[in-house]
CSV table of C-alpha atoms in Angstrom, one decimal:
chain,number,residue,atom,x,y,z
E,71,UNK,CA,-13.5,55.0,-103.6
E,72,UNK,CA,-10.6,56.6,-101.7
E,73,UNK,CA,-12.5,57.3,-98.4
E,74,UNK,CA,-13.0,53.7,-97.3
E,75,UNK,CA,-9.3,53.0,-98.1
E,76,UNK,CA,-8.2,55.8,-95.9
E,77,UNK,CA,-10.6,54.6,-93.2
E,78,UNK,CA,-9.2,51.1,-93.4
E,79,UNK,CA,-5.6,52.4,-93.3
E,80,UNK,CA,-6.4,54.6,-90.3
E,81,UNK,CA,-7.9,51.6,-88.4
E,82,UNK,CA,-4.9,49.4,-89.2
E,83,UNK,CA,-2.5,52.1,-88.1
E,84,UNK,CA,-4.4,52.7,-84.9
E,85,UNK,CA,-4.4,48.9,-84.1
E,86,UNK,CA,-0.7,48.7,-84.7
E,87,UNK,CA,0.0,51.7,-82.5
E,88,UNK,CA,-2.1,50.3,-79.7
E,89,UNK,CA,-0.4,46.9,-79.9
E,90,UNK,CA,3.1,48.5,-79.7
E,91,UNK,CA,1.8,50.7,-76.8
E,92,UNK,CA,0.5,47.5,-75.1
E,93,UNK,CA,4.0,46.0,-75.2
E,94,UNK,CA,5.8,49.1,-74.0
E,95,UNK,CA,3.2,49.9,-71.4
E,96,UNK,CA,3.1,46.3,-70.1
E,97,UNK,CA,6.9,46.4,-69.7
E,98,UNK,CA,6.9,49.7,-67.8
E,99,UNK,CA,3.9,48.7,-65.7
E,100,UNK,CA,5.5,45.4,-64.8
E,101,UNK,CA,8.7,47.0,-63.7
E,102,UNK,CA,6.8,49.6,-61.6
E,103,UNK,CA,4.7,47.0,-59.9
E,104,UNK,CA,7.8,44.9,-59.2
E,105,UNK,CA,9.7,47.8,-57.6
E,106,UNK,CA,6.9,49.4,-55.6
E,107,UNK,CA,6.1,46.3,-53.7
E,108,UNK,CA,8.0,45.6,-50.5
E,109,UNK,CA,7.5,41.8,-51.0
E,110,UNK,CA,7.7,39.4,-53.9
E,111,UNK,CA,4.4,39.0,-55.8
E,112,UNK,CA,2.7,35.7,-55.2
E,113,UNK,CA,1.9,33.3,-58.0
E,114,UNK,CA,-1.8,33.8,-57.4
E,115,UNK,CA,-1.5,37.5,-57.6
E,116,UNK,CA,0.4,37.3,-60.9
E,117,UNK,CA,-2.2,34.8,-62.2
E,118,UNK,CA,-5.0,37.4,-61.5
E,119,UNK,CA,-3.1,40.0,-63.5
E,120,UNK,CA,-2.3,37.6,-66.3
E,121,UNK,CA,-6.0,36.4,-66.6
E,122,UNK,CA,-7.1,38.9,-69.4
E,123,UNK,CA,-3.9,38.0,-71.4
E,124,UNK,CA,-4.6,34.3,-70.9
E,125,UNK,CA,-8.1,34.7,-72.4
E,126,UNK,CA,-6.7,36.5,-75.4
E,127,UNK,CA,-4.1,33.8,-75.9
E,128,UNK,CA,-6.7,31.1,-75.6
E,129,UNK,CA,-8.9,32.8,-78.3
E,130,UNK,CA,-5.9,32.9,-80.7
E,131,UNK,CA,-5.0,29.3,-80.0
E,132,UNK,CA,-8.7,28.3,-80.7
E,133,UNK,CA,-8.3,29.6,-84.2
E,134,UNK,CA,-5.1,27.8,-85.1
E,135,UNK,CA,-6.4,24.4,-86.1
E,136,UNK,CA,-9.5,25.4,-88.2
E,137,UNK,CA,-7.5,28.3,-89.8
E,138,UNK,CA,-4.4,26.2,-90.4
E,139,UNK,CA,-6.1,23.3,-92.0
E,140,UNK,CA,-8.6,25.3,-94.1
E,141,UNK,CA,-5.9,27.7,-95.3
E,142,UNK,CA,-3.5,25.1,-96.4
E,143,UNK,CA,-6.1,22.9,-98.0
E,144,UNK,CA,-7.8,25.8,-99.9
E,145,UNK,CA,-4.4,27.3,-101.0
E,146,UNK,CA,-3.0,24.0,-102.3
E,147,UNK,CA,-6.4,22.8,-103.8
E,148,UNK,CA,-6.8,26.1,-105.7
E,149,UNK,CA,-3.4,25.9,-107.4
E,150,UNK,CA,-2.3,23.9,-110.4
E,151,UNK,CA,-0.2,21.0,-109.1
E,152,UNK,CA,3.0,22.2,-111.0
E,153,UNK,CA,2.5,25.7,-109.5
E,154,UNK,CA,2.0,24.4,-105.9
E,155,UNK,CA,5.2,22.4,-106.3
E,156,UNK,CA,7.1,25.6,-107.3
E,157,UNK,CA,5.6,27.5,-104.3
E,158,UNK,CA,6.4,24.7,-101.9
E,159,UNK,CA,10.0,24.3,-103.2
E,160,UNK,CA,10.6,28.1,-103.0
E,161,UNK,CA,9.3,28.2,-99.5
E,162,UNK,CA,11.3,25.2,-98.3
E,163,UNK,CA,14.6,26.4,-99.9
E,164,UNK,CA,14.2,29.9,-98.3
E,165,UNK,CA,13.4,28.5,-94.9
E,166,UNK,CA,16.2,25.9,-95.0
E,167,UNK,CA,18.7,28.5,-96.2
E,168,UNK,CA,17.8,31.1,-93.5
E,169,UNK,CA,17.8,28.5,-90.7
E,170,UNK,CA,21.3,27.2,-91.6
E,171,UNK,CA,22.6,30.8,-91.9
E,172,UNK,CA,21.1,31.6,-88.4
E,173,UNK,CA,22.9,28.6,-86.8
E,174,UNK,CA,26.2,29.4,-88.5
E,175,UNK,CA,25.9,33.1,-87.4
E,176,UNK,CA,25.2,32.0,-83.8
E,177,UNK,CA,28.2,29.7,-83.7
E,178,UNK,CA,30.5,32.4,-85.1
E,179,UNK,CA,29.2,35.0,-82.5
E,180,UNK,CA,29.5,32.7,-79.5
E,181,UNK,CA,33.0,31.6,-80.6
E,182,UNK,CA,34.1,35.2,-81.0
E,183,UNK,CA,32.5,36.8,-77.9
E,184,UNK,CA,33.0,33.7,-75.6
E,185,UNK,CA,30.2,34.6,-73.1
E,186,UNK,CA,30.8,31.5,-71.1
E,187,UNK,CA,34.6,31.8,-70.9
E,188,UNK,CA,36.0,31.7,-67.3
E,189,UNK,CA,33.1,29.7,-66.0
E,190,UNK,CA,33.7,27.0,-63.4
E,191,UNK,CA,33.5,23.3,-64.2
E,192,UNK,CA,30.3,22.2,-62.7
E,193,UNK,CA,29.7,19.0,-64.6
E,194,UNK,CA,30.5,16.9,-61.5
E,195,UNK,CA,28.0,18.8,-59.3
E,196,UNK,CA,25.5,16.7,-57.4
E,197,UNK,CA,21.9,16.8,-58.7
E,198,UNK,CA,18.7,16.8,-56.7
E,199,UNK,CA,16.6,15.8,-59.7
E,200,UNK,CA,16.7,12.4,-61.6
E,201,UNK,CA,18.4,12.3,-64.9
E,202,UNK,CA,16.2,12.4,-68.0
E,203,UNK,CA,17.1,9.9,-70.8
E,204,UNK,CA,16.6,11.8,-74.1
E,205,UNK,CA,18.3,10.3,-77.2
E,206,UNK,CA,18.9,12.3,-80.4
E,207,UNK,CA,17.8,9.3,-82.4
E,208,UNK,CA,14.4,9.2,-80.6
E,209,UNK,CA,13.9,13.0,-81.1
E,210,UNK,CA,14.5,12.7,-84.8
E,211,UNK,CA,12.2,9.8,-85.1
E,212,UNK,CA,9.6,11.6,-83.1
E,213,UNK,CA,9.7,14.3,-85.8
E,214,UNK,CA,9.1,11.7,-88.5
E,215,UNK,CA,6.3,10.0,-86.5
E,216,UNK,CA,4.5,13.3,-85.9
E,217,UNK,CA,4.5,14.1,-89.6
E,218,UNK,CA,2.2,11.1,-90.1
E,219,UNK,CA,-0.2,11.0,-87.1
E,220,UNK,CA,-2.3,7.8,-86.8
E,221,UNK,CA,-5.3,9.8,-85.6
E,222,UNK,CA,-6.1,13.3,-86.7
E,223,UNK,CA,-8.3,14.0,-83.6
E,224,UNK,CA,-5.4,13.0,-81.5
E,225,UNK,CA,-3.0,15.2,-83.5
E,226,UNK,CA,-5.3,18.2,-82.7
E,227,UNK,CA,-4.7,17.8,-79.0
E,228,UNK,CA,-1.1,16.7,-78.7
E,229,UNK,CA,1.9,15.1,-80.3
E,230,UNK,CA,3.6,11.7,-79.8
E,231,UNK,CA,6.8,11.4,-77.9
E,232,UNK,CA,9.0,8.4,-77.1
E,233,UNK,CA,9.6,8.0,-73.4
E,234,UNK,CA,12.1,5.5,-72.0
E,235,UNK,CA,11.1,3.6,-68.9
E,236,UNK,CA,13.9,3.6,-66.3
E,237,UNK,CA,13.9,0.4,-64.3
E,238,UNK,CA,13.3,0.7,-60.5
E,239,UNK,CA,16.7,-0.7,-59.6
E,240,UNK,CA,18.4,2.2,-61.3
E,241,UNK,CA,16.1,4.7,-59.5
E,242,UNK,CA,17.1,3.1,-56.2
E,243,UNK,CA,20.8,3.6,-57.0
E,244,UNK,CA,22.1,6.8,-55.2
E,245,UNK,CA,24.4,7.4,-58.2
E,246,UNK,CA,21.2,7.8,-60.3
E,247,UNK,CA,21.1,11.4,-59.0
E,248,UNK,CA,24.8,12.0,-59.8
E,249,UNK,CA,26.2,13.2,-63.1
E,250,UNK,CA,29.0,10.6,-62.9
E,251,UNK,CA,26.4,7.9,-63.5
E,252,UNK,CA,25.6,8.0,-67.2
E,253,UNK,CA,22.2,6.5,-67.8
E,254,UNK,CA,22.8,6.3,-71.5
E,255,UNK,CA,25.3,3.5,-71.0
E,256,UNK,CA,22.4,1.4,-69.7
E,257,UNK,CA,19.4,2.3,-71.9
E,258,UNK,CA,19.8,-0.4,-74.7
E,259,UNK,CA,17.7,-3.0,-72.9
E,260,UNK,CA,15.2,-0.7,-71.3
E,261,UNK,CA,11.6,-0.6,-72.4
E,262,UNK,CA,10.1,2.5,-74.1
E,263,UNK,CA,6.7,3.7,-75.0
E,264,UNK,CA,5.1,6.5,-77.1
E,265,UNK,CA,3.2,9.0,-74.9
E,266,UNK,CA,0.9,11.8,-76.1
E,267,UNK,CA,2.4,15.1,-75.1
E,268,UNK,CA,-0.6,17.4,-74.5
E,269,UNK,CA,1.4,20.6,-74.1
E,270,UNK,CA,1.2,21.4,-77.8
E,271,UNK,CA,-0.8,20.5,-80.9
E,272,UNK,CA,0.8,18.3,-83.5
E,273,UNK,CA,0.9,21.1,-86.1
E,274,UNK,CA,3.4,19.3,-88.3
E,275,UNK,CA,1.1,16.3,-88.7
E,276,UNK,CA,-1.9,18.5,-89.5
E,277,UNK,CA,0.0,20.5,-92.1
E,278,UNK,CA,1.2,17.3,-93.7
E,279,UNK,CA,-2.3,15.9,-94.0
E,280,UNK,CA,-3.7,19.3,-95.2
E,281,UNK,CA,-1.1,19.4,-98.0
E,282,UNK,CA,-1.9,15.9,-99.1
E,283,UNK,CA,-5.7,16.6,-99.0
E,284,UNK,CA,-5.1,19.9,-100.9
E,285,UNK,CA,-3.1,18.1,-103.6
E,286,UNK,CA,-5.8,15.4,-103.9
E,287,UNK,CA,-8.6,18.0,-104.3
E,288,UNK,CA,-6.6,19.7,-107.0
E,289,UNK,CA,-6.1,16.4,-108.9
E,290,UNK,CA,-9.9,15.7,-108.7
E,291,UNK,CA,-10.7,18.7,-110.8
E,292,UNK,CA,-14.3,19.8,-111.0
E,293,UNK,CA,-15.4,16.8,-108.8
E,294,UNK,CA,-13.3,18.3,-105.9
E,295,UNK,CA,-14.8,21.8,-106.2
E,296,UNK,CA,-17.6,21.3,-103.6
E,297,UNK,CA,-14.9,20.3,-101.0
E,298,UNK,CA,-12.6,23.1,-102.1
E,299,UNK,CA,-15.4,25.6,-101.7
E,300,UNK,CA,-16.2,24.4,-98.2
E,301,UNK,CA,-12.6,24.9,-97.1
E,302,UNK,CA,-12.4,28.3,-98.8
E,303,UNK,CA,-15.5,29.5,-97.0
E,304,UNK,CA,-14.2,28.0,-93.7
E,305,UNK,CA,-11.0,29.9,-94.2
E,306,UNK,CA,-12.9,33.1,-94.9
E,307,UNK,CA,-15.0,32.6,-91.7
E,308,UNK,CA,-11.9,32.1,-89.6
E,309,UNK,CA,-10.4,35.3,-91.0
E,310,UNK,CA,-13.5,37.2,-90.0
E,311,UNK,CA,-13.3,35.8,-86.4
E,312,UNK,CA,-9.6,36.7,-86.4
E,313,UNK,CA,-10.5,40.3,-87.3
E,314,UNK,CA,-12.7,40.4,-84.1
E,315,UNK,CA,-10.0,38.9,-81.9
E,316,UNK,CA,-7.3,41.1,-83.3
E,317,UNK,CA,-8.8,44.2,-81.6
E,318,UNK,CA,-8.2,42.5,-78.3
E,319,UNK,CA,-4.5,42.2,-78.9
E,320,UNK,CA,-3.4,45.5,-77.3
E,321,UNK,CA,-5.1,44.6,-74.0
E,322,UNK,CA,-4.1,40.9,-74.1
E,323,UNK,CA,-0.4,41.7,-74.9
E,324,UNK,CA,-0.4,44.4,-72.2
E,325,UNK,CA,-1.4,41.9,-69.4
E,326,UNK,CA,0.8,39.1,-70.7
E,327,UNK,CA,3.9,41.3,-70.6
E,328,UNK,CA,3.1,42.7,-67.1
E,329,UNK,CA,2.7,39.2,-65.7
E,330,UNK,CA,5.9,38.0,-67.2
E,331,UNK,CA,7.9,41.0,-65.9
E,332,UNK,CA,6.4,40.5,-62.4
E,333,UNK,CA,7.2,36.8,-62.3
E,334,UNK,CA,11.0,37.5,-62.0
E,335,UNK,CA,12.5,38.6,-58.6
E,336,UNK,CA,15.1,41.1,-59.9
E,337,UNK,CA,15.4,42.1,-63.5
E,338,UNK,CA,18.7,43.9,-63.0
E,339,UNK,CA,20.3,41.0,-61.1
E,340,UNK,CA,19.1,38.7,-63.8
E,341,UNK,CA,20.9,40.6,-66.6
E,342,UNK,CA,24.0,41.0,-64.4
E,343,UNK,CA,24.4,37.2,-64.0
E,344,UNK,CA,23.9,36.3,-67.7
E,345,UNK,CA,24.4,39.6,-69.3
E,346,UNK,CA,27.0,38.6,-71.9
E,347,UNK,CA,25.1,35.5,-72.9
E,348,UNK,CA,21.9,37.5,-73.2
E,349,UNK,CA,23.6,40.2,-75.3
E,350,UNK,CA,25.2,37.6,-77.6
E,351,UNK,CA,21.8,36.0,-78.4
E,352,UNK,CA,20.2,39.5,-78.9
E,353,UNK,CA,23.0,40.6,-81.2
E,354,UNK,CA,22.7,37.4,-83.2
E,355,UNK,CA,18.9,37.8,-83.6
E,356,UNK,CA,19.3,41.4,-84.6
E,357,UNK,CA,22.1,40.7,-87.2
E,358,UNK,CA,20.1,37.8,-88.6
E,359,UNK,CA,16.8,39.7,-88.7
E,360,UNK,CA,18.1,42.9,-90.3
E,361,UNK,CA,21.3,41.6,-91.9
E,362,UNK,CA,21.2,38.0,-93.1
E,363,UNK,CA,17.5,38.0,-94.0
E,364,UNK,CA,17.8,41.3,-95.7
E,365,UNK,CA,20.7,40.2,-97.9
E,366,UNK,CA,18.9,36.9,-98.9
E,367,UNK,CA,15.7,38.9,-99.6
E,368,UNK,CA,17.6,41.5,-101.7
E,369,UNK,CA,19.5,38.8,-103.7
E,370,UNK,CA,16.2,37.0,-104.6
E,371,UNK,CA,14.0,40.1,-105.3
E,372,UNK,CA,16.4,43.0,-105.9
E,373,UNK,CA,14.5,45.1,-103.4
E,374,UNK,CA,15.1,45.9,-99.7
E,375,UNK,CA,12.7,44.4,-97.2
E,376,UNK,CA,12.5,47.4,-94.8
E,377,UNK,CA,9.2,48.8,-96.1
E,378,UNK,CA,7.7,45.3,-95.6
E,379,UNK,CA,9.1,45.0,-92.1
E,380,UNK,CA,7.7,48.4,-91.2
E,381,UNK,CA,4.3,47.2,-92.2
E,382,UNK,CA,4.6,44.2,-89.8
E,383,UNK,CA,4.6,46.3,-86.6
E,384,UNK,CA,1.4,44.8,-85.2
E,385,UNK,CA,2.4,41.3,-86.1
E,386,UNK,CA,5.8,41.6,-84.5
E,387,UNK,CA,4.4,43.2,-81.4
E,388,UNK,CA,1.9,40.4,-81.0
E,389,UNK,CA,4.6,37.8,-81.5
E,390,UNK,CA,6.7,39.4,-78.8
E,391,UNK,CA,3.7,39.6,-76.4
E,392,UNK,CA,2.4,36.0,-77.0
E,393,UNK,CA,5.9,34.4,-77.5
E,394,UNK,CA,4.1,32.0,-79.9
E,395,UNK,CA,4.4,31.9,-83.7
E,396,UNK,CA,1.4,29.6,-84.0
E,397,UNK,CA,-0.8,31.9,-81.9
E,398,UNK,CA,0.3,34.9,-84.0
E,399,UNK,CA,-0.5,33.1,-87.3
E,400,UNK,CA,-4.1,34.3,-87.7
E,401,UNK,CA,-2.9,38.0,-87.3
E,402,UNK,CA,0.0,37.3,-89.6
E,403,UNK,CA,-2.2,36.0,-92.4
E,404,UNK,CA,-4.6,38.9,-92.2
E,405,UNK,CA,-1.9,41.5,-92.2
E,406,UNK,CA,-0.2,40.0,-95.2
E,407,UNK,CA,-3.5,39.8,-97.0
E,408,UNK,CA,-4.0,43.5,-96.3
E,409,UNK,CA,-0.6,44.2,-97.7
E,410,UNK,CA,-1.7,42.8,-101.0
E,411,UNK,CA,-0.1,39.4,-101.1
E,412,UNK,CA,-1.9,36.7,-102.9
E,413,UNK,CA,-4.0,34.7,-100.4
E,414,UNK,CA,-3.1,31.4,-102.1
E,415,UNK,CA,0.6,32.1,-101.2
E,416,UNK,CA,0.0,33.4,-97.6
E,417,UNK,CA,-2.4,30.6,-96.7
E,418,UNK,CA,0.3,28.0,-97.6
E,419,UNK,CA,3.6,29.7,-96.8
E,420,UNK,CA,2.7,31.1,-93.3
E,421,UNK,CA,1.2,27.9,-91.8
E,422,UNK,CA,4.2,26.0,-93.1
E,423,UNK,CA,6.6,28.6,-91.8
E,424,UNK,CA,5.0,28.7,-88.4
E,425,UNK,CA,5.5,25.0,-88.2
E,426,UNK,CA,9.0,24.4,-89.6
E,427,UNK,CA,10.8,27.7,-89.8
E,428,UNK,CA,12.4,28.6,-86.4
E,429,UNK,CA,15.4,30.7,-87.3
E,430,UNK,CA,15.6,32.5,-83.9
E,431,UNK,CA,15.2,29.2,-82.1
E,432,UNK,CA,18.0,27.5,-84.1
E,433,UNK,CA,20.4,30.5,-83.5
E,434,UNK,CA,19.6,30.5,-79.8
E,435,UNK,CA,20.1,26.8,-79.4
E,436,UNK,CA,23.5,26.9,-81.1
E,437,UNK,CA,24.7,29.8,-78.9
E,438,UNK,CA,23.2,28.2,-75.7
E,439,UNK,CA,24.9,24.8,-76.3
E,440,UNK,CA,28.3,26.3,-76.9
E,441,UNK,CA,27.9,28.8,-74.0
E,442,UNK,CA,27.1,26.0,-71.6
E,443,UNK,CA,30.1,24.1,-72.9
E,444,UNK,CA,32.3,27.1,-72.4
E,445,UNK,CA,31.1,27.5,-68.8
E,446,UNK,CA,32.1,23.9,-68.2
E,447,UNK,CA,35.6,24.4,-69.7
E,448,UNK,CA,35.0,22.3,-72.8
E,449,UNK,CA,36.8,23.2,-76.0
E,450,UNK,CA,34.7,22.4,-79.1
E,451,UNK,CA,36.2,21.9,-82.5
E,452,UNK,CA,34.9,22.2,-86.0
E,453,UNK,CA,33.4,18.7,-85.9
E,454,UNK,CA,31.3,19.6,-82.8
E,455,UNK,CA,30.3,22.9,-84.6
E,456,UNK,CA,29.1,20.9,-87.6
E,457,UNK,CA,27.2,18.5,-85.4
E,458,UNK,CA,25.6,21.4,-83.5
E,459,UNK,CA,24.7,23.0,-86.9
E,460,UNK,CA,22.9,19.9,-88.1
E,461,UNK,CA,21.3,19.1,-84.8
E,462,UNK,CA,20.1,22.7,-84.0
E,463,UNK,CA,18.5,22.9,-87.5
E,464,UNK,CA,16.7,19.6,-87.1
E,465,UNK,CA,15.7,20.5,-83.5
E,466,UNK,CA,14.3,23.9,-84.6
E,467,UNK,CA,12.1,22.2,-87.2
E,468,UNK,CA,10.7,19.9,-84.5
E,469,UNK,CA,10.1,22.7,-82.0
E,470,UNK,CA,6.4,23.5,-81.5
E,471,UNK,CA,5.3,27.1,-82.1
E,472,UNK,CA,4.5,27.7,-78.4
E,473,UNK,CA,6.2,29.6,-75.6
E,474,UNK,CA,9.6,28.2,-74.6
E,475,UNK,CA,9.3,25.2,-77.0
E,476,UNK,CA,13.1,25.6,-77.6
E,477,UNK,CA,13.9,24.3,-74.2
E,478,UNK,CA,12.4,21.0,-75.1
E,479,UNK,CA,14.6,20.5,-78.1
E,480,UNK,CA,17.7,22.0,-76.3
E,481,UNK,CA,18.1,18.6,-74.7
E,482,UNK,CA,18.9,17.2,-78.2
E,483,UNK,CA,21.5,19.8,-78.9
E,484,UNK,CA,23.2,19.5,-75.5
E,485,UNK,CA,23.4,15.7,-76.1
E,486,UNK,CA,25.4,16.5,-79.3
E,487,UNK,CA,28.2,18.1,-77.2
E,488,UNK,CA,28.0,15.5,-74.4
E,489,UNK,CA,26.4,17.7,-71.8
E,490,UNK,CA,23.6,16.5,-69.4
E,491,UNK,CA,20.1,17.8,-69.9
E,492,UNK,CA,20.1,19.5,-66.5
E,493,UNK,CA,22.6,22.0,-67.7
E,494,UNK,CA,19.7,23.9,-69.3
E,495,UNK,CA,19.0,25.3,-65.8
E,496,UNK,CA,21.9,27.7,-66.3
E,497,UNK,CA,20.0,29.7,-68.9
E,498,UNK,CA,16.4,29.2,-67.6
E,499,UNK,CA,16.5,32.6,-65.8
E,500,UNK,CA,16.6,34.7,-69.0
E,501,UNK,CA,15.0,32.2,-71.4
E,502,UNK,CA,11.4,33.7,-71.1
E,503,UNK,CA,12.6,37.1,-72.4
E,504,UNK,CA,14.9,35.7,-75.1
E,505,UNK,CA,12.0,33.5,-76.2
E,506,UNK,CA,10.0,36.6,-77.0
E,507,UNK,CA,12.8,38.1,-79.1
E,508,UNK,CA,13.5,34.8,-81.0
E,509,UNK,CA,9.7,34.3,-81.7
E,510,UNK,CA,9.6,37.8,-83.2
E,511,UNK,CA,12.5,37.0,-85.5
E,512,UNK,CA,10.8,33.6,-86.4
E,513,UNK,CA,7.6,35.4,-87.4
E,514,UNK,CA,9.4,38.2,-89.3
E,515,UNK,CA,11.2,35.5,-91.3
E,516,UNK,CA,7.9,33.8,-92.1
E,517,UNK,CA,6.5,37.1,-93.4
E,518,UNK,CA,9.5,37.9,-95.5
E,519,UNK,CA,9.4,34.4,-96.9
E,520,UNK,CA,5.8,34.8,-97.9
E,521,UNK,CA,6.6,38.2,-99.6
E,522,UNK,CA,9.5,36.7,-101.4
E,523,UNK,CA,7.6,33.6,-102.6
E,524,UNK,CA,4.7,35.9,-103.7
E,525,UNK,CA,7.0,38.1,-105.8
E,526,UNK,CA,8.8,35.1,-107.4
E,527,UNK,CA,5.5,33.4,-108.1
E,528,UNK,CA,3.6,36.5,-109.4
E,529,UNK,CA,4.0,35.6,-113.1
E,530,UNK,CA,3.0,32.0,-112.5
E,531,UNK,CA,-0.1,33.1,-110.5
E,532,UNK,CA,-1.0,35.6,-113.2
E,533,UNK,CA,-0.8,33.0,-116.0
E,534,UNK,CA,-2.9,30.6,-113.9
E,535,UNK,CA,-5.6,33.3,-113.4
E,536,UNK,CA,-5.6,34.1,-117.1
E,537,UNK,CA,-6.0,30.4,-117.9
E,538,UNK,CA,-8.9,30.0,-115.4
E,539,UNK,CA,-10.6,33.1,-116.9
E,540,UNK,CA,-10.2,31.7,-120.4
E,541,UNK,CA,-11.6,28.3,-119.3
E,542,UNK,CA,-14.6,30.1,-117.6
E,543,UNK,CA,-15.3,32.2,-120.7
E,544,UNK,CA,-15.1,29.0,-122.9
E,545,UNK,CA,-17.5,27.2,-120.5
E,546,UNK,CA,-19.9,30.2,-120.6
E,547,UNK,CA,-19.8,30.3,-124.4
E,548,UNK,CA,-20.6,26.6,-124.6
E,549,UNK,CA,-23.6,27.1,-122.3
E,550,UNK,CA,-24.8,30.0,-124.5
E,551,UNK,CA,-24.5,27.9,-127.7
E,552,UNK,CA,-26.4,25.0,-126.0
E,553,UNK,CA,-29.1,27.5,-125.1
E,554,UNK,CA,-29.5,28.8,-128.6
E,555,UNK,CA,-29.6,25.3,-130.0
């Protein structure tokens, strides 16, 4: 019946328009409120304004764990094992390729534009904060540990992180607060412990477990059907709740953007100080999103992605407003389902993408590391560029899908070029805004990856459906014959 389809399309278009209006309206309102006040807004006043947005964000985050686990398990469990391998392989190859391309593009741009050229050497500057001891080896091992959590309940509330205990005698040393005192020369004998970082859920561990359980259910055959049906129904229930929450997105995004704009003292002064760096990152994100990704998509599918991107307006606006690919995931899955993608593909590719695919973050970290090195007068060679490429790729995989998670993994990238972790403070002023742009690119890449995998897997999925139908018909015929006998 054409009328319901038109109704559905109209409602979807209305929601998309309202979400985009929420982003633009929040930006304008935030700038107006910042400029009309004769004094800076207090943290408490900003908190009051942000409250509706916080409620919306909490609703979305509450959906992440049940939706992620049920979606991945039901998607993998419903597929033939050989087909699930193909879908997983296609997804990982696409994500790995786009991430490496993003890092390489970022390095080329920052070397060409040189946004940090002419900066003063401030590596010897005195510090007022203690140094943090963060080792690249520990960060990489944390990634491996979090893939296999010892406790699933614990994985749902936080992720493990190695923390080195600095002995008291070093803290008492005045040079401890000075960059000339390199703590990493003294860490070998220090004790360390694994702490639970409660700031973000261990999504990587939950995805790993869900994939294994999905494969197990698929191998169990008809004996695993009751469990598979449970997760399929749970996934359906979560999508219905998502549909309810989605209609709050224009209001939630509106207040989140207002609060973020009001939280900065002077927007114009901010861009003036770091304008060239800010422009370099934005240019890189734009070229990657509408250039590199489009070329890869066209080579694989022989079609241009712009019609698909146009249909993602609401998803991209929500990603910009929340600055979290994980929080946007429920809306992403529902939007792609409405666009006609096979649910078995979206429910696997999107959660995996929201976990490991961080193109925007990888590009930003490569640019930020070299920008900081340029400000400190360091000339980086091809060897450093290769090390940054590898480290930024690994760091982006380990980054949580939450606001400003890239700052956590930036420590690892800075360590690659021999810069102290406190150098991150140089870029903190504009990071909140860049975080929204790079999250938008991350989510767009996830969606294009899902569309690409869906198109490449269409014939395999069709054959599987035909085989399932033939098996069902055979089973029904056998039941009829038994009844006649």
